[in-house]
PDB file of C-alpha atoms in Angstrom:
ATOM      1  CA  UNK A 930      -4.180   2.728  12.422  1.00 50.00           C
ATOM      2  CA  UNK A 931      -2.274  -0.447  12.502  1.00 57.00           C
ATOM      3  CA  UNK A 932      -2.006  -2.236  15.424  1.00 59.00           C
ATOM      4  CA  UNK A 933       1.501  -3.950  16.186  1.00 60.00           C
ATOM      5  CA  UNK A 934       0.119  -6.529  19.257  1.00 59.00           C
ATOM      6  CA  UNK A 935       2.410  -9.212  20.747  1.00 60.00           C
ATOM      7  CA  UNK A 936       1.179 -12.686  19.053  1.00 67.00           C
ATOM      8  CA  UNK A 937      -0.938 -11.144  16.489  1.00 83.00           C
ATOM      9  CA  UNK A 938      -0.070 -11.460  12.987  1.00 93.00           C
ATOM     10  CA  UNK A 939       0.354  -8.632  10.009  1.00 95.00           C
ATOM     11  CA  UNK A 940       0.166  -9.977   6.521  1.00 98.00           C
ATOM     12  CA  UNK A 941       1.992  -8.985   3.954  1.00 98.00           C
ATOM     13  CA  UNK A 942       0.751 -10.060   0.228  1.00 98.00           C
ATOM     14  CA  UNK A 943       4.087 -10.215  -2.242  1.00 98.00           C
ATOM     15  CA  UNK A 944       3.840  -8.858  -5.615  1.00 98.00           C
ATOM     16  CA  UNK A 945       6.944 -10.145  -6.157  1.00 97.00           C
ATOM     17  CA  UNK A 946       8.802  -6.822  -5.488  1.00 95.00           C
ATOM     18  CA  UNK A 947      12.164  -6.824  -4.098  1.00 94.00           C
ATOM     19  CA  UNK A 948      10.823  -3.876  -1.977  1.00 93.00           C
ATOM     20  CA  UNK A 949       8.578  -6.236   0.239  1.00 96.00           C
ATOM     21  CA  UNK A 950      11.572  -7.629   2.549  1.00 96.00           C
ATOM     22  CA  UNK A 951      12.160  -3.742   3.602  1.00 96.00           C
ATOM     23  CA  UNK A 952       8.320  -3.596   4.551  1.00 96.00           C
ATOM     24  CA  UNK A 953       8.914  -7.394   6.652  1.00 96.00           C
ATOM     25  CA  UNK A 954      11.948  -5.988   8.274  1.00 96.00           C
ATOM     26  CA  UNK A 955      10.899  -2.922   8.989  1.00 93.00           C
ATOM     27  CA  UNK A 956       7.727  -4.023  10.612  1.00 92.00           C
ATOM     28  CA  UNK A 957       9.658  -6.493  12.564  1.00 92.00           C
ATOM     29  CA  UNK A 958      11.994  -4.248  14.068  1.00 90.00           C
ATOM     30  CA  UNK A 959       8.701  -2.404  14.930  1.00 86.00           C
ATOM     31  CA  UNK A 960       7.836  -5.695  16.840  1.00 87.00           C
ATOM     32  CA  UNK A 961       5.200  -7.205  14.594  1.00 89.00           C
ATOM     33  CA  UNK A 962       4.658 -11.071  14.083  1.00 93.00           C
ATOM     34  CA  UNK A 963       4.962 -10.696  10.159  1.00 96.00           C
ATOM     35  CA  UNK A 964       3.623 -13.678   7.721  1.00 97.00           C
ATOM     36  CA  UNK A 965       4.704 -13.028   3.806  1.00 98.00           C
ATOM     37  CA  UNK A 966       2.378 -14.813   1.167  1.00 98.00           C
ATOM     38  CA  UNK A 967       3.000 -14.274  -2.732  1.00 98.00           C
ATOM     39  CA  UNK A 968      -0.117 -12.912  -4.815  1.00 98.00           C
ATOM     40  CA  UNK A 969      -1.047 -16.205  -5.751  1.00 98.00           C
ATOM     41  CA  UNK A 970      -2.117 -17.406  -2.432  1.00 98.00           C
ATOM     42  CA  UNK A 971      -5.693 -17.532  -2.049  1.00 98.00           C
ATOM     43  CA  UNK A 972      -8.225 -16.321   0.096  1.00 98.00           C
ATOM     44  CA  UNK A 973      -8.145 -19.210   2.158  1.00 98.00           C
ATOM     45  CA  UNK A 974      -4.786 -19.178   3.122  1.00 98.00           C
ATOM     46  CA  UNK A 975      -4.696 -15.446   3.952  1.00 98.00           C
ATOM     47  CA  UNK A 976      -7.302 -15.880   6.510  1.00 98.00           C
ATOM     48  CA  UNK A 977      -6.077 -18.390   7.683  1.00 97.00           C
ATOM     49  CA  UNK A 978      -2.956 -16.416   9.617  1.00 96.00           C
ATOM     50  CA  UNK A 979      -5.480 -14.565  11.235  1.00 96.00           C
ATOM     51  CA  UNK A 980      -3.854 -10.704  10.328  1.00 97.00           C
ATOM     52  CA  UNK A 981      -4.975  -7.854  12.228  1.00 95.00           C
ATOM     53  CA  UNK A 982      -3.127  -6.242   9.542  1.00 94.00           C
ATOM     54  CA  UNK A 983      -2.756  -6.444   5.927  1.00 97.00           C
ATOM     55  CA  UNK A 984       0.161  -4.582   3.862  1.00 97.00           C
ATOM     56  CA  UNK A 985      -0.137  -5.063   0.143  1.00 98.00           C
ATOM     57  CA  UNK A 986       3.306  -4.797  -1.279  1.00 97.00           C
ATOM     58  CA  UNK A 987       4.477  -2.970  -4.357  1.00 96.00           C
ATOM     59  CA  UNK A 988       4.978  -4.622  -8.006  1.00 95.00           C
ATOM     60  CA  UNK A 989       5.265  -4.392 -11.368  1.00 94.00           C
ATOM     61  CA  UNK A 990       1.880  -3.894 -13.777  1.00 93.00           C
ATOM     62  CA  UNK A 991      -1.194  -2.580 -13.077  1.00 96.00           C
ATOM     63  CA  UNK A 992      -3.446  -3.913 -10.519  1.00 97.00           C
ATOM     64  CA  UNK A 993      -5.583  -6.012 -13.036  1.00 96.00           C
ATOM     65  CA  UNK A 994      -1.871  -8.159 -12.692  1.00 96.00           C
ATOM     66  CA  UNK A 995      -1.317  -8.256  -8.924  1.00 97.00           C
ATOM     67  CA  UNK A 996      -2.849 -11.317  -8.573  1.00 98.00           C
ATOM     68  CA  UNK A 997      -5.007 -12.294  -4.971  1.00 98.00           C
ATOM     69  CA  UNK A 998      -4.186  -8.267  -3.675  1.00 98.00           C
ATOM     70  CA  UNK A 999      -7.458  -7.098  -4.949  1.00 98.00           C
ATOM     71  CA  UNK A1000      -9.965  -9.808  -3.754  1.00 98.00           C
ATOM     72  CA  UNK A1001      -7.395 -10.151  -0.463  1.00 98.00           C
ATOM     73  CA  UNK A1002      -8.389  -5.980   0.164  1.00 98.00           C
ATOM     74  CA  UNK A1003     -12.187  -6.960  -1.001  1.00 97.00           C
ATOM     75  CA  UNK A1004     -12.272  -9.370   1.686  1.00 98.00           C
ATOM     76  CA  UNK A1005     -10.413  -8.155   4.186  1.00 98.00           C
ATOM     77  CA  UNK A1006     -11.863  -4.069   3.652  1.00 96.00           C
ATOM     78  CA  UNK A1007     -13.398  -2.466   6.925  1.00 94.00           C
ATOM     79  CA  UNK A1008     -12.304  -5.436   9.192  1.00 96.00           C
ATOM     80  CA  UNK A1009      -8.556  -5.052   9.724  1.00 95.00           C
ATOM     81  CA  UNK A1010      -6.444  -1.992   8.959  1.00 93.00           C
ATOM     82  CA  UNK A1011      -5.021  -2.169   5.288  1.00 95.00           C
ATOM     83  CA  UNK A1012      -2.011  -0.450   3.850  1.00 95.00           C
ATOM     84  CA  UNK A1013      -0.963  -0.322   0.276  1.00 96.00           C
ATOM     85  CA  UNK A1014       2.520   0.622  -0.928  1.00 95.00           C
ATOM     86  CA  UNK A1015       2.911   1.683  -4.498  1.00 94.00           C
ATOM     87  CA  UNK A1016       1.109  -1.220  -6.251  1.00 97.00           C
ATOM     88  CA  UNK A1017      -0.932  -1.792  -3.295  1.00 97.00           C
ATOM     89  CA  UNK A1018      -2.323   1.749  -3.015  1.00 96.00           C
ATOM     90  CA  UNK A1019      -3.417   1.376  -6.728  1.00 97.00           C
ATOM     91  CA  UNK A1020      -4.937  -1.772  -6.040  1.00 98.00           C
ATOM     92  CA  UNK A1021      -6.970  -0.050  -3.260  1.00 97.00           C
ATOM     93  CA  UNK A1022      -7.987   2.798  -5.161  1.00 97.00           C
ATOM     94  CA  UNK A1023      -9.105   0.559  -7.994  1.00 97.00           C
ATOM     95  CA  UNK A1024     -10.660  -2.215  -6.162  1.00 97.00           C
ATOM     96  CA  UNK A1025     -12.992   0.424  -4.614  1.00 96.00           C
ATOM     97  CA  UNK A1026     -13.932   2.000  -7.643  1.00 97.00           C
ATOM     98  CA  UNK A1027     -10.910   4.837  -8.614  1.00 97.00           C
ATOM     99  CA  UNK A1028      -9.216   4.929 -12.007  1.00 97.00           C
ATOM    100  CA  UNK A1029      -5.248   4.543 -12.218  1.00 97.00           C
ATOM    101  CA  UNK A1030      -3.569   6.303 -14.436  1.00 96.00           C
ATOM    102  CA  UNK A1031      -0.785   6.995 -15.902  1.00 94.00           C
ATOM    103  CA  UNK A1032       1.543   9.655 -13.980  1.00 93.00           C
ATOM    104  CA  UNK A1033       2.661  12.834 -15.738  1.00 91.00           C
ATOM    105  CA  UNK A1034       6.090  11.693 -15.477  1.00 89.00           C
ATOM    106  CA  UNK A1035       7.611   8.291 -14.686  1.00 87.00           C
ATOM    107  CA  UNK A1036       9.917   8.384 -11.529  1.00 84.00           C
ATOM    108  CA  UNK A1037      12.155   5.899 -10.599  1.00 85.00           C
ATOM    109  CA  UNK A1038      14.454   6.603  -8.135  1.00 89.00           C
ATOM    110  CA  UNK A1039      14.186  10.604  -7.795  1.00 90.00           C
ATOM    111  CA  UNK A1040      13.429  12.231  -4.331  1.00 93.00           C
ATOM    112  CA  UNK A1041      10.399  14.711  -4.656  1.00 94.00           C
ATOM    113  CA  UNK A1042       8.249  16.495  -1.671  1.00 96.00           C
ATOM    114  CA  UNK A1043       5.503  14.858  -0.253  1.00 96.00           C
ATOM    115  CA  UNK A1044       3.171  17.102   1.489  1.00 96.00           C
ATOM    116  CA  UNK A1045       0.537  14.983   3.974  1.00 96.00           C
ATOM    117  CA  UNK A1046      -2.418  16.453   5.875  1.00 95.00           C
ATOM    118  CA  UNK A1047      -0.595  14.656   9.256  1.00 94.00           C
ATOM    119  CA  UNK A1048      -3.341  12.254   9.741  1.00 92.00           C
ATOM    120  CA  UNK A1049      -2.654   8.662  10.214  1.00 87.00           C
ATOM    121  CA  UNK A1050       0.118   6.779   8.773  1.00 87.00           C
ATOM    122  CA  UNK A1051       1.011  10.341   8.891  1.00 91.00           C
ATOM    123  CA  UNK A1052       0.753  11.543  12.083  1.00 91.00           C
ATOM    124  CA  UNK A1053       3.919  12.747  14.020  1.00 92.00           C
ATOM    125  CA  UNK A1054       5.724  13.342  10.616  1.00 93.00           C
ATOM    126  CA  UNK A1055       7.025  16.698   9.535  1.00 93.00           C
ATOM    127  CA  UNK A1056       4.443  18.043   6.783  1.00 88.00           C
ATOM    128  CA  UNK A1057       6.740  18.824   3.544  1.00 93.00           C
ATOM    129  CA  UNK A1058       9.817  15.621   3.593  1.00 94.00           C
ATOM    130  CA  UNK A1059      11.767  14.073   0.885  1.00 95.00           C
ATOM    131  CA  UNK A1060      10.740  10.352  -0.225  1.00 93.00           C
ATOM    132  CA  UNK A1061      12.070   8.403  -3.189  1.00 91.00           C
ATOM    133  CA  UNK A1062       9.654   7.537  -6.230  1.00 89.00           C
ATOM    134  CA  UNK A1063       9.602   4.224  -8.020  1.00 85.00           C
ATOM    135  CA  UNK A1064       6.312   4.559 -10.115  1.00 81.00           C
ATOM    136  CA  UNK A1065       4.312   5.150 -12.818  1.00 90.00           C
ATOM    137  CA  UNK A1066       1.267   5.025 -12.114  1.00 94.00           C
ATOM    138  CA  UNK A1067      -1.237   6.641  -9.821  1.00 95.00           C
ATOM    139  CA  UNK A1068      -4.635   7.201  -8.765  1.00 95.00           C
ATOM    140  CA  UNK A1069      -6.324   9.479 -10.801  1.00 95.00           C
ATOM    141  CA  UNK A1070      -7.559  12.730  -8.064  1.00 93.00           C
ATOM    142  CA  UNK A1071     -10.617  13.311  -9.516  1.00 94.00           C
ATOM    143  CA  UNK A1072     -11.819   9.830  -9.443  1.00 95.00           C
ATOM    144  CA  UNK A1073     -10.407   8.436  -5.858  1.00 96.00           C
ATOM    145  CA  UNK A1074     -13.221   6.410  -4.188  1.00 95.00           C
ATOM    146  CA  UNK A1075     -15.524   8.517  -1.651  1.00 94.00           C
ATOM    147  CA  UNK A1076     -14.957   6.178   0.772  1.00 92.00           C
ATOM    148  CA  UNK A1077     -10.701   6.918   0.631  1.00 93.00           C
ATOM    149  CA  UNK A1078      -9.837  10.125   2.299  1.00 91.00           C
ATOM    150  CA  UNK A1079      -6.554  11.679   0.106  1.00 93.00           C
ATOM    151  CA  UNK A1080      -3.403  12.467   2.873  1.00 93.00           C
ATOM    152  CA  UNK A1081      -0.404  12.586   0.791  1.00 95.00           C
ATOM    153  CA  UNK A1082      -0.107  14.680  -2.614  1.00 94.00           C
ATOM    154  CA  UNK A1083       3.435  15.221  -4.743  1.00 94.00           C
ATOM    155  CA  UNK A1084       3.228  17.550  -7.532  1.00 92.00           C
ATOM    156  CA  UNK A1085      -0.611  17.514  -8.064  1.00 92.00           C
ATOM    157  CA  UNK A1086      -0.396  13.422  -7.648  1.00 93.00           C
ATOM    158  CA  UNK A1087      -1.763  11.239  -5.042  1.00 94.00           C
ATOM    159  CA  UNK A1088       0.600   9.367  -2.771  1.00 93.00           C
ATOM    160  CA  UNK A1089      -1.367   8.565  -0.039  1.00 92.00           C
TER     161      UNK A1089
END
């Protein structure tokens, strides 16, 4: 789970999605110490804010186009706590071995039902809720990485 400690810093990687100053505010009314760096930062200067927390932001493309995300979630994997929204999940999946694919329909802006197995991320939150889509693409179910445990499904897809 993501730790939000006093002094410590949560990085955010920018795929230059408008969508990443709702994920910095939002984690900074949460309390967070929140440093932003675009995808073509390099390794270097990711560690060297020190996160106890990476988010990888959404964005347009594929992941093969998200610049530093995938060698930033390479590096940092299994030492920090890292959450991918949208672009940033598929990065994840793909990094580790999973196929993206295309989704069965594109959704931008629609509201579908997101049913979650309450772990993690989503522990606390009401198992069937309404949550806007803005993608096409998703990880393909029968090819997510062992290591990735599936919590979120819509309509046969994986969210989370």
């Amino acid at each position: 789970l993501f730790l939000l400690v006093f002094g410590m810093t949560t990085l955010i990687i920018d795929n230059y999605d408008s969508f990443t100053f709702n994920l910095y505010q939002f984690l900074c009314e949460l309390g967070a110490k929140v440093t932003v760096l675009p995808n073509d930062a390099t390794i270097e200067e990711c560690e060297a804010v020190n996160p106890v927390n990476l988010v990888v932001s959404p964005g347009p493309g594929y992941p093969a186009e998200a610049g530093i995300s995938k060698k930033a979630i390479r590096h940092f994997g299994g030492k920090i706590p890292i959450l991918g929204v949208c672009l940033g999940m598929q990065s994840m999946i793909e990094e580790f071995g999973g196929v993206i694919i295309g989704a069965r329909e594109i959704v931008h802006g629609k509201a579908r039902t997101m049913k979650h197995n309450g772990k993690g991320l989503y522990t606390g939150v009401k198992p069937d809720f309404l949550a806007t889509r803005y993608h096409s693409l998703v990880g393909d179910p029968k090819q997510i990485p062992q290591c990735f445990d599936i919590t979120c499904m819509c309509e046969g897809e994986v969210m989370g």
